[in-house]
mmCIF file of C-alpha atoms in Angstrom:
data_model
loop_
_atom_site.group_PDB
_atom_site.id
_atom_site.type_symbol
_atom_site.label_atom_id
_atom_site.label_comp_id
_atom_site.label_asym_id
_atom_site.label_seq_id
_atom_site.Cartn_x
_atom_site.Cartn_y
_atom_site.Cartn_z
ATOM 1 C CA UNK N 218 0.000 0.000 0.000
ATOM 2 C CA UNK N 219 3.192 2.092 -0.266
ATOM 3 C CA UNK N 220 5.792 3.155 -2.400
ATOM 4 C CA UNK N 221 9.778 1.362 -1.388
ATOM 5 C CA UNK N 222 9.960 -0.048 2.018
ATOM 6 C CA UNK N 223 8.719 -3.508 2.567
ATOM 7 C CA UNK N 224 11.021 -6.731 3.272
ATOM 8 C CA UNK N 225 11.179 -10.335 2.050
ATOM 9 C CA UNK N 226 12.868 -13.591 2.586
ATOM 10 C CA UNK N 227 13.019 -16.655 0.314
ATOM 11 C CA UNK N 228 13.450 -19.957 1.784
ATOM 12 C CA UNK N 229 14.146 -22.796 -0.225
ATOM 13 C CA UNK N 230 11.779 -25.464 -0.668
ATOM 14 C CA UNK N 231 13.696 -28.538 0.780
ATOM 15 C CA UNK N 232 14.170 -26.227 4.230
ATOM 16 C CA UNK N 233 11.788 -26.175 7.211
ATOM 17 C CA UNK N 234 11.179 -23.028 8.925
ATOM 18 C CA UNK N 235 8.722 -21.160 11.174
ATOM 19 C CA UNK N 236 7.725 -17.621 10.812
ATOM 20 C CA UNK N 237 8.801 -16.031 14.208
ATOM 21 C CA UNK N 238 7.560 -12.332 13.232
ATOM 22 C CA UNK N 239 6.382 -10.161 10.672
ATOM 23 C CA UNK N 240 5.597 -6.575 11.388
ATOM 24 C CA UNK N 241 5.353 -3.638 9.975
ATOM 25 C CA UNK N 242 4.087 0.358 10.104
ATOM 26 C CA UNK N 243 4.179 2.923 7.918
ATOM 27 C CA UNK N 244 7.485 3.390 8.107
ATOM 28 C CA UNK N 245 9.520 0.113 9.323
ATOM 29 C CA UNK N 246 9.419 -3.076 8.744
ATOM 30 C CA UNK N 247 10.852 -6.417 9.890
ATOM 31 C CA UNK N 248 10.670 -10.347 9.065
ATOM 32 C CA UNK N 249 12.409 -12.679 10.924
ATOM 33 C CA UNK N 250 12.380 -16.819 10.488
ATOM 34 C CA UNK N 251 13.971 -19.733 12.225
ATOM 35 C CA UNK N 252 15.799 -22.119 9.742
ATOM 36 C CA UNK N 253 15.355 -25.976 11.015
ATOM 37 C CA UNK N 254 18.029 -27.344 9.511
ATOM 38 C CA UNK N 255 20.325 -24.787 9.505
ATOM 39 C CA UNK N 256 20.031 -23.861 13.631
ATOM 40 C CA UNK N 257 19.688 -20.298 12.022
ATOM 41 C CA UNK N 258 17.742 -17.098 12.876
ATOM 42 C CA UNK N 259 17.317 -14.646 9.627
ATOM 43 C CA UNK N 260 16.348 -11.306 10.123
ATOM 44 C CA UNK N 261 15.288 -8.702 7.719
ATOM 45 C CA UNK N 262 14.351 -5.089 8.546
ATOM 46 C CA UNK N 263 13.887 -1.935 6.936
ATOM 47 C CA UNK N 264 14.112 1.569 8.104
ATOM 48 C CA UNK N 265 12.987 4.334 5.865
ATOM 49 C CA UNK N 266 15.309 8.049 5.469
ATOM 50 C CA UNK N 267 14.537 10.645 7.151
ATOM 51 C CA UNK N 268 12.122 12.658 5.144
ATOM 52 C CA UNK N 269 10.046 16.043 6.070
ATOM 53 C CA UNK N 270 7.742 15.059 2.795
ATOM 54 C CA UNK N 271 6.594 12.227 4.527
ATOM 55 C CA UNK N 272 6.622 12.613 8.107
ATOM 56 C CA UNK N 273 9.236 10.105 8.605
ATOM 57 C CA UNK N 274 11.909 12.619 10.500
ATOM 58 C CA UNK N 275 13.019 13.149 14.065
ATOM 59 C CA UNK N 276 10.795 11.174 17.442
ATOM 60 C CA UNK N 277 7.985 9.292 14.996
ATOM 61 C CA UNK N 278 11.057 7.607 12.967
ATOM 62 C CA UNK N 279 12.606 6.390 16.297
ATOM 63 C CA UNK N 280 9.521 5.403 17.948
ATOM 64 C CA UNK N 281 9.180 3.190 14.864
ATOM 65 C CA UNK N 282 12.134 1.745 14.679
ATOM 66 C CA UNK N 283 11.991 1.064 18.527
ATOM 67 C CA UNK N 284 9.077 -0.738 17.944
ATOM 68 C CA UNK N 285 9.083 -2.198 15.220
ATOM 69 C CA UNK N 286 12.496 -3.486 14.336
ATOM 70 C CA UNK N 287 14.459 -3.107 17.742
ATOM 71 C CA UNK N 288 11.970 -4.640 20.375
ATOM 72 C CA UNK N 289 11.347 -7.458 18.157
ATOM 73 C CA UNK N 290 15.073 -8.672 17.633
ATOM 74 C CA UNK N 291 15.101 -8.841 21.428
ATOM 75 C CA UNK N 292 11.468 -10.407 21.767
ATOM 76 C CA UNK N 293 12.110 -13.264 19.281
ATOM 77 C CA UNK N 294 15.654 -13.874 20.910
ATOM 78 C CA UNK N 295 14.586 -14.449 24.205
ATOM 79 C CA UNK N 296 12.651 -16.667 22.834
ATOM 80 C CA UNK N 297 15.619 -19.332 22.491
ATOM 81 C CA UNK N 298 17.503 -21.287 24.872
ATOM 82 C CA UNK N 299 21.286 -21.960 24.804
ATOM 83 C CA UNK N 300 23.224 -22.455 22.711
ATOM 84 C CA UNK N 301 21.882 -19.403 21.045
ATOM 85 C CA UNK N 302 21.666 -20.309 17.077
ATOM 86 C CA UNK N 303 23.171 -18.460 14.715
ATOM 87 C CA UNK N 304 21.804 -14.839 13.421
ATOM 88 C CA UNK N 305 21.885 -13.221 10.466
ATOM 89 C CA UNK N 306 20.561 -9.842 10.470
ATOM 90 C CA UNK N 307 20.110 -7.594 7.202
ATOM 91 C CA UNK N 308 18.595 -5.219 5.770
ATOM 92 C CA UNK N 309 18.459 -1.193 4.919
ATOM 93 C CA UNK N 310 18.806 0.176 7.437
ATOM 94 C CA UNK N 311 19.820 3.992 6.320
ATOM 95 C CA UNK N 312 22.162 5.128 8.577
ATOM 96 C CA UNK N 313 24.674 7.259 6.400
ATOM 97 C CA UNK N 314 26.745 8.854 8.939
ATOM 98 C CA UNK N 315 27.380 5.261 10.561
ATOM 99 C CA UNK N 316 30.515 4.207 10.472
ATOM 100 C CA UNK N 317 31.433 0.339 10.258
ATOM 101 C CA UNK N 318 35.513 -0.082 11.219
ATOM 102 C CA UNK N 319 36.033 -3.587 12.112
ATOM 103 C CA UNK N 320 31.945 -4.593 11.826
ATOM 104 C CA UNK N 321 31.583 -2.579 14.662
ATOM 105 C CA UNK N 322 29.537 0.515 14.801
ATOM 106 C CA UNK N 323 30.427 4.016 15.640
ATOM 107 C CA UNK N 324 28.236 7.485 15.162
ATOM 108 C CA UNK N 325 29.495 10.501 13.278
ATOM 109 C CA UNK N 326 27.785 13.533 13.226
ATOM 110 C CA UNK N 327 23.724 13.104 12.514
ATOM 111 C CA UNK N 328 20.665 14.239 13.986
ATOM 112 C CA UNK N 329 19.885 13.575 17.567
ATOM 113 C CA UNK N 330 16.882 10.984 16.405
ATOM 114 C CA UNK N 331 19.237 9.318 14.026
ATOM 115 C CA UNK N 332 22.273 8.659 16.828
ATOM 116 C CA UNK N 333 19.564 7.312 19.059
ATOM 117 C CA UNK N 334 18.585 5.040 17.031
ATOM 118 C CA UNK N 335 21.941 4.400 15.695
ATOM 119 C CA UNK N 336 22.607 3.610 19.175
ATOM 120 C CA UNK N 337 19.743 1.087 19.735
ATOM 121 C CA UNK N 338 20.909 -0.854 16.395
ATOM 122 C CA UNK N 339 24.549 -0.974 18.120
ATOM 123 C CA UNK N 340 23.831 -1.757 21.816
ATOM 124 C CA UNK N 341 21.752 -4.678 20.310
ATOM 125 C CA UNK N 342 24.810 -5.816 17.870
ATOM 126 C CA UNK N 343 26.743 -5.718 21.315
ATOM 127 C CA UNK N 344 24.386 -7.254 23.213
ATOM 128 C CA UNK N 345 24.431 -10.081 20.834
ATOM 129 C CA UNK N 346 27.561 -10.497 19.335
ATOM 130 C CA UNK N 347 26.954 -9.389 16.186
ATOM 131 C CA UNK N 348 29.585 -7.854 14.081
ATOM 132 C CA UNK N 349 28.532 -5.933 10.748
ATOM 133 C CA UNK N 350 29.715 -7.169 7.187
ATOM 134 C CA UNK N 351 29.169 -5.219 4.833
ATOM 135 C CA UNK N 352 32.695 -3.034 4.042
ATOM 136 C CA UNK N 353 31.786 -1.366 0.521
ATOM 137 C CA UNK N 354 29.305 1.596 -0.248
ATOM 138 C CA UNK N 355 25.795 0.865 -1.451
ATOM 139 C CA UNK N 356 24.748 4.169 -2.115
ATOM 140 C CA UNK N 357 26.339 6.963 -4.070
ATOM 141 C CA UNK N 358 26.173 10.376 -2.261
ATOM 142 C CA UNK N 359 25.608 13.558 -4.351
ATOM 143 C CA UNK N 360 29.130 14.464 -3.900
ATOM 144 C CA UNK N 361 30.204 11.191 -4.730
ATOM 145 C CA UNK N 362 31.286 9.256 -2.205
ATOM 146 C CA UNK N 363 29.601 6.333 -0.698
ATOM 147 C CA UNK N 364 27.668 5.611 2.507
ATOM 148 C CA UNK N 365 26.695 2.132 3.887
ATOM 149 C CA UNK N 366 23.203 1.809 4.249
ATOM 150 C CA UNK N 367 22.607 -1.488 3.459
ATOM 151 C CA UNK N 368 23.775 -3.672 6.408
ATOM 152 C CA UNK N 369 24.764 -7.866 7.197
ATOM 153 C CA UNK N 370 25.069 -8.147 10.761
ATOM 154 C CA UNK N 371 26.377 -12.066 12.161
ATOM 155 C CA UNK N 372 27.089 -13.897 15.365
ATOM 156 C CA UNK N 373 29.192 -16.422 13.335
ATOM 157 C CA UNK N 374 31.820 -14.716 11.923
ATOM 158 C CA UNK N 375 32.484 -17.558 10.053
ATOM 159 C CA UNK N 376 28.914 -17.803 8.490
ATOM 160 C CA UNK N 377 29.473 -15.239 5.623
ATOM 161 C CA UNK N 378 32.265 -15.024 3.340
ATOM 162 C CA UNK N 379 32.626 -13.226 -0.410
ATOM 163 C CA UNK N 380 30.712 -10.450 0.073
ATOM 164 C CA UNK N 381 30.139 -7.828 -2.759
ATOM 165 C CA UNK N 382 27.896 -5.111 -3.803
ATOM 166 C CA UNK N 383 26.396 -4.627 -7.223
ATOM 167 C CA UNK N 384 24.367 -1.706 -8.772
ATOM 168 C CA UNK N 385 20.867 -2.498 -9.488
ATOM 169 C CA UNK N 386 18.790 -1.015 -12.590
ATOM 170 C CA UNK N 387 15.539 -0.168 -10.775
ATOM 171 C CA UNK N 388 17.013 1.737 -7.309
ATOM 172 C CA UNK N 389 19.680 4.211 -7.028
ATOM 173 C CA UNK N 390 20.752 1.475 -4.121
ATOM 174 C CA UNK N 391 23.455 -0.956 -4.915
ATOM 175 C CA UNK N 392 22.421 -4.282 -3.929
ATOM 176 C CA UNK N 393 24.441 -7.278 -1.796
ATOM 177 C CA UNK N 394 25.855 -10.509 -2.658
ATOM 178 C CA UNK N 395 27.309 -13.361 -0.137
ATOM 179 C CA UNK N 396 27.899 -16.781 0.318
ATOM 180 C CA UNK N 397 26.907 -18.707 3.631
ATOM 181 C CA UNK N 398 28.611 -21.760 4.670
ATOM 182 C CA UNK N 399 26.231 -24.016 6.861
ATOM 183 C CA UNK N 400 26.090 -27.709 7.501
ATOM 184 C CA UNK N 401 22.467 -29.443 7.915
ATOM 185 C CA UNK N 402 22.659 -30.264 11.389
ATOM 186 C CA UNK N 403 20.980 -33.740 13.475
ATOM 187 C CA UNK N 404 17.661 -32.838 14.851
ATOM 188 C CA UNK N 405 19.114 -33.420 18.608
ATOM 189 C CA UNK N 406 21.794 -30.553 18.690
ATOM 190 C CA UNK N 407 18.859 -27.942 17.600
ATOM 191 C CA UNK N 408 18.511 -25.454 20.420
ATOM 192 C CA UNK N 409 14.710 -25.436 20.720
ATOM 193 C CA UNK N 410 12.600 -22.360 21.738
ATOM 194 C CA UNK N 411 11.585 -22.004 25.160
ATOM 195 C CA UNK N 412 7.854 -22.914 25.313
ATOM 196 C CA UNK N 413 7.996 -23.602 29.067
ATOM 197 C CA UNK N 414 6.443 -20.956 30.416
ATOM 198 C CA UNK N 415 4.636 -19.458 26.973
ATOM 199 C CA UNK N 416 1.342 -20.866 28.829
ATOM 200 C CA UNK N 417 1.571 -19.744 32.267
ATOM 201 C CA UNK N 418 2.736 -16.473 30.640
ATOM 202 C CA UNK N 419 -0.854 -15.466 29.653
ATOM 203 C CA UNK N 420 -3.509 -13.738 31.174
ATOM 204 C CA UNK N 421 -6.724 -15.847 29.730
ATOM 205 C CA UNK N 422 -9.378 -13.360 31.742
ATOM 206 C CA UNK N 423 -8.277 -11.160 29.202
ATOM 207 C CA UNK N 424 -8.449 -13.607 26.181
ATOM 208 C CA UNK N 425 -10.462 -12.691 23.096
ATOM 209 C CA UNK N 426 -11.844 -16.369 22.964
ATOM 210 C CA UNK N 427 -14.639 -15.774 19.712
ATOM 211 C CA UNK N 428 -11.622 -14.185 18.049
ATOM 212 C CA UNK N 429 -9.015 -16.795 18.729
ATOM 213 C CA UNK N 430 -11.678 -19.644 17.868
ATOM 214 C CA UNK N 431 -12.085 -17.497 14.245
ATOM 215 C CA UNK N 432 -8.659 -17.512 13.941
ATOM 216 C CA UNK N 433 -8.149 -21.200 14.310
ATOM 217 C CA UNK N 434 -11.656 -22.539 11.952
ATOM 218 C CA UNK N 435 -10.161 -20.705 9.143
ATOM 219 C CA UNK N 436 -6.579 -22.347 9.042
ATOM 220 C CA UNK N 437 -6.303 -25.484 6.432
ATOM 221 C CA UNK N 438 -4.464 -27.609 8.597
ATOM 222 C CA UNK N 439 -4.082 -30.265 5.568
ATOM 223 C CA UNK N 440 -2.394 -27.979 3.704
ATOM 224 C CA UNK N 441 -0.216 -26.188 6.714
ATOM 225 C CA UNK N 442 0.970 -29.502 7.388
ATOM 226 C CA UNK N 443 1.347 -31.192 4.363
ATOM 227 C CA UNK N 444 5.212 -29.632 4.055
ATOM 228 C CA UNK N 445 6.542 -31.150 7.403
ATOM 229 C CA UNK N 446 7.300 -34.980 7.067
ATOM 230 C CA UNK N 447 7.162 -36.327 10.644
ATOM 231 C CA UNK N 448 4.744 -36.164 12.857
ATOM 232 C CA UNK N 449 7.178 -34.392 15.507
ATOM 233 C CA UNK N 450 7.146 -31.443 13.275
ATOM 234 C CA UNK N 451 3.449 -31.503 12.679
ATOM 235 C CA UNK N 452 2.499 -31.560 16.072
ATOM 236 C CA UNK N 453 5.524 -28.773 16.877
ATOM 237 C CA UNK N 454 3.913 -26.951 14.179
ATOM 238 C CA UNK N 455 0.260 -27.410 15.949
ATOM 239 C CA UNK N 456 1.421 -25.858 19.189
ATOM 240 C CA UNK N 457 3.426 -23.078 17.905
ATOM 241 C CA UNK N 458 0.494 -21.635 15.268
ATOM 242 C CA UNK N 459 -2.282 -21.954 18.480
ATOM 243 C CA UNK N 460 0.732 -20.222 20.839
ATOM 244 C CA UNK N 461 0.958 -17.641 18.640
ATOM 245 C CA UNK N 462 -2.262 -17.233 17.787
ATOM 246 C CA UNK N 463 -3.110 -17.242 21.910
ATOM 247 C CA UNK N 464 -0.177 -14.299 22.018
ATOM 248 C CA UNK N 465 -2.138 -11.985 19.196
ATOM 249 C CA UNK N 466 -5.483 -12.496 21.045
ATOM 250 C CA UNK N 467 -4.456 -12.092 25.133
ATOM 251 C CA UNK N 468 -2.295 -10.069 26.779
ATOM 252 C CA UNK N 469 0.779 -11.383 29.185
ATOM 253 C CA UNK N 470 1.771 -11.263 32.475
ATOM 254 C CA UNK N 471 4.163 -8.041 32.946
ATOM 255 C CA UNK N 472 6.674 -10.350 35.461
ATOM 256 C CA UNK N 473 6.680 -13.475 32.863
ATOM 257 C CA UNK N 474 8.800 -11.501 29.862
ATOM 258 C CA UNK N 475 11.630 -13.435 28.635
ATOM 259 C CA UNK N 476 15.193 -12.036 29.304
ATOM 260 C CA UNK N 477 17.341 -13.288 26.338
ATOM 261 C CA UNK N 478 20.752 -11.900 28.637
ATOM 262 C CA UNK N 479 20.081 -14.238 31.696
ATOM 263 C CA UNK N 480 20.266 -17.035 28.977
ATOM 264 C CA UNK N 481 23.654 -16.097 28.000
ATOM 265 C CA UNK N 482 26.322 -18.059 29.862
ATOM 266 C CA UNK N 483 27.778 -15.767 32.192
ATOM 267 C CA UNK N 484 31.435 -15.860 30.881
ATOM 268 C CA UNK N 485 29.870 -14.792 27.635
ATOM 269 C CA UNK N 486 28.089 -12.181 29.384
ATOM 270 C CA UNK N 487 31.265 -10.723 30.835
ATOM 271 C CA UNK N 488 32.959 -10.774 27.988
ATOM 272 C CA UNK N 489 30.279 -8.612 26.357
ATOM 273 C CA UNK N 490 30.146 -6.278 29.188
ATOM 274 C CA UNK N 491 34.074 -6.080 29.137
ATOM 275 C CA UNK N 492 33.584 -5.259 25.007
ATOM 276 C CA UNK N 493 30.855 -2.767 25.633
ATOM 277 C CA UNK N 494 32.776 -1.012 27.655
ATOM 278 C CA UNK N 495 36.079 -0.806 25.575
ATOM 279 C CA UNK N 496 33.941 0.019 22.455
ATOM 280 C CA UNK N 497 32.802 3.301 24.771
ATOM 281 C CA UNK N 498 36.166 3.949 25.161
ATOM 282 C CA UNK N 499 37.211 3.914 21.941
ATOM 283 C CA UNK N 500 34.687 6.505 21.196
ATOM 284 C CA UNK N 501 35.791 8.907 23.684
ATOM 285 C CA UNK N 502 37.076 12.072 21.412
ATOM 286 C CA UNK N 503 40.210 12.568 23.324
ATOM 287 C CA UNK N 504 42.193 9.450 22.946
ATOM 288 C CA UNK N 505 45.886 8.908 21.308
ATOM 289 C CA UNK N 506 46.675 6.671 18.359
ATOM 290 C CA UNK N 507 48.319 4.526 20.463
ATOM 291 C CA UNK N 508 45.475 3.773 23.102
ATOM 292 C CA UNK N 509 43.183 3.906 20.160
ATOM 293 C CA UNK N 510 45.324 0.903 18.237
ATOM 294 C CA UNK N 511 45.076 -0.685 21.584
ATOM 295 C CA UNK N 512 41.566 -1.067 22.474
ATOM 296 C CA UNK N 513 40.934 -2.081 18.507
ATOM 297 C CA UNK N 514 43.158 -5.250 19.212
ATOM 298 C CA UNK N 515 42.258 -5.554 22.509
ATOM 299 C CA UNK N 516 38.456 -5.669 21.116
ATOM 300 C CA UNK N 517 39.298 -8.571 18.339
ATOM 301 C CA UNK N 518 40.719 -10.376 21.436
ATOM 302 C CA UNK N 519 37.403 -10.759 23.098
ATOM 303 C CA UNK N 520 35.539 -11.619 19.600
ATOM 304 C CA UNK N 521 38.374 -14.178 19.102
ATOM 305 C CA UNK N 522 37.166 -15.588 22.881
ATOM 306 C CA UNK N 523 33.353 -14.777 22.142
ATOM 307 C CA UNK N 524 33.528 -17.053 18.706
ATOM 308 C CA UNK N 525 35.465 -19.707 20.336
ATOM 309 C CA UNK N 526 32.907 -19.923 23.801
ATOM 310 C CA UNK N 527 29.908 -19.886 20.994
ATOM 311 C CA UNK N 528 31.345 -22.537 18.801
ATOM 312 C CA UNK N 529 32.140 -24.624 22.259
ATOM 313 C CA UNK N 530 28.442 -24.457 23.371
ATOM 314 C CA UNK N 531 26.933 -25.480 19.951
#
């Protein structure tokens, strides 16, 4: 119902998966699934310019992107136990006075808005231990140089190799090509999300029950169910489409939200805190070459240790 905006991801037909959101105002947008085979999370989000023209400038934008894109990276995972899967993130994300030095971000001048949400977008790369890919420009500037708007954010640094951007004949946005490396994996080693306390979680005086029964008479199980082979998956499939379906329809318990950091083991989690802090630092305006060269090795260090502790829990 718009023009530009809007995101998409194509699974291949010989892959299970399970939509774990799709949401979207008039301004952001965001897609995420969970691969089966591939223990993998795939995001895709989109985040409009700033634009007068059409309102999309200044508090609305961030609200938007708070709400849209942000809170549902952490909702969806805090919905997974440990070993956390792997994540791809991606998407355009339009921050062009972002800078990307070692996949990890840092703000140059820009509005107030922008750097907050700039901010949000990094804390959550921290938080996760997601480094960003993408090295070459994807957009021409008027004065031409280039600005990374387009982003590839990873947990396994390993995951994504041969990246390179192309132009494209219908936007004045380059687009991005990669290769992932990823090994089906045995049904056992999957980490599973939590569904242990998705039914205590819910309120059910405040259930819309003639809605949720709606809901449910007008699925075609036959044909929901017809792509899964076992019936493990089919009856996984059940209980996840009625969860979520529950979740749309009746509101939660404020004390029963899932907190994705308390999952993280807690070397991992000092180890984040310990790069969170140095990436501050590194920020800081008065700081020598030296100190700066530093805390840029000293910050590959703990992504060397982060990578191996991740690899060691999978």
């Amino acid at each position: 119902n718009r023009i530009g905006g809007g995101v998409i991801i194509y699974i291949s037909n010989d892959l299970t998966y399970k939509i774990l959101v799709s949401e979207s105002d008039k301004m952001c947008s965001i897609v995420a699934v969970y691969i089966n085979e591939l223990n993998l999370v795939v995001f895709m989000a989109y985040r409009p310019p700033p634009s007068h023209k059409k309102h999309y400038h200044g508090d609305i934008l961030e609200k938007s992107f708070n709400n849209i894109v942000i809170s549902n990276i952490k909702k969806v995972m805090s919905e997974f136990n440990t070993p956390t899967p792997d994540i791809i993130l991606a998407g355009d994300f339009n921050f062009p006075k972002a800078s990307w030095k070692a996949g990890i971000g840092t703000i140059n001048s820009d509005s107030s808005s922008n750097k907050r949400s700039l901010q949000q977008l990094i804390d959550i790369a921290t938080d996760l231990n997601l480094l960003q890919k993408v090295t070459e420009g994807t957009r021409e500037t008027r004065s031409g140089g280039q600005n990374i708007l387009e982003l590839i954010f990873t947990n396994n640094h390993e995951l994504i190799s041969n990246i390179y951007v192309q132009p494209s004949e219908i936007t004045d946005h380059k687009y991005i090509v990669c290769e992932t490396s990823h090994t089906v994996i045995s049904k056992d080693s999957r980490p599973c999300q939590s569904n242990e306390t998705n039914l205590s979680a819910f309120n059910y005086e405040t259930a819309d029950w003639e809605a949720i029964k709606l809901k449910l008479s007008k699925i075609s199980w036959a044909e929901v169910l017809s792509v899964y082979k076992t019936s493990e998956e089919k009856l996984r499939v059940i209980i996840e489409t009625v969860l979520h379906i529950i979740e749309e329809n009746c509101t939660k318990f404020k004390n029963q939200r899932g907190n994705h950091t308390n999952k993280i083991p807690r070397e991992r989690r000092i180890l984040l805190r310990k790069k969170k802090r140095l990436i501050s630092r590194l920020k800081g305006t008065n700081i020598s070459v030296n100190r700066k060269t530093h805390l840029e090795q000293t910050i590959k260090d703990i992504e060397k240790e982060l990578l191996t502790s991740h690899k060691q829990e999978k």
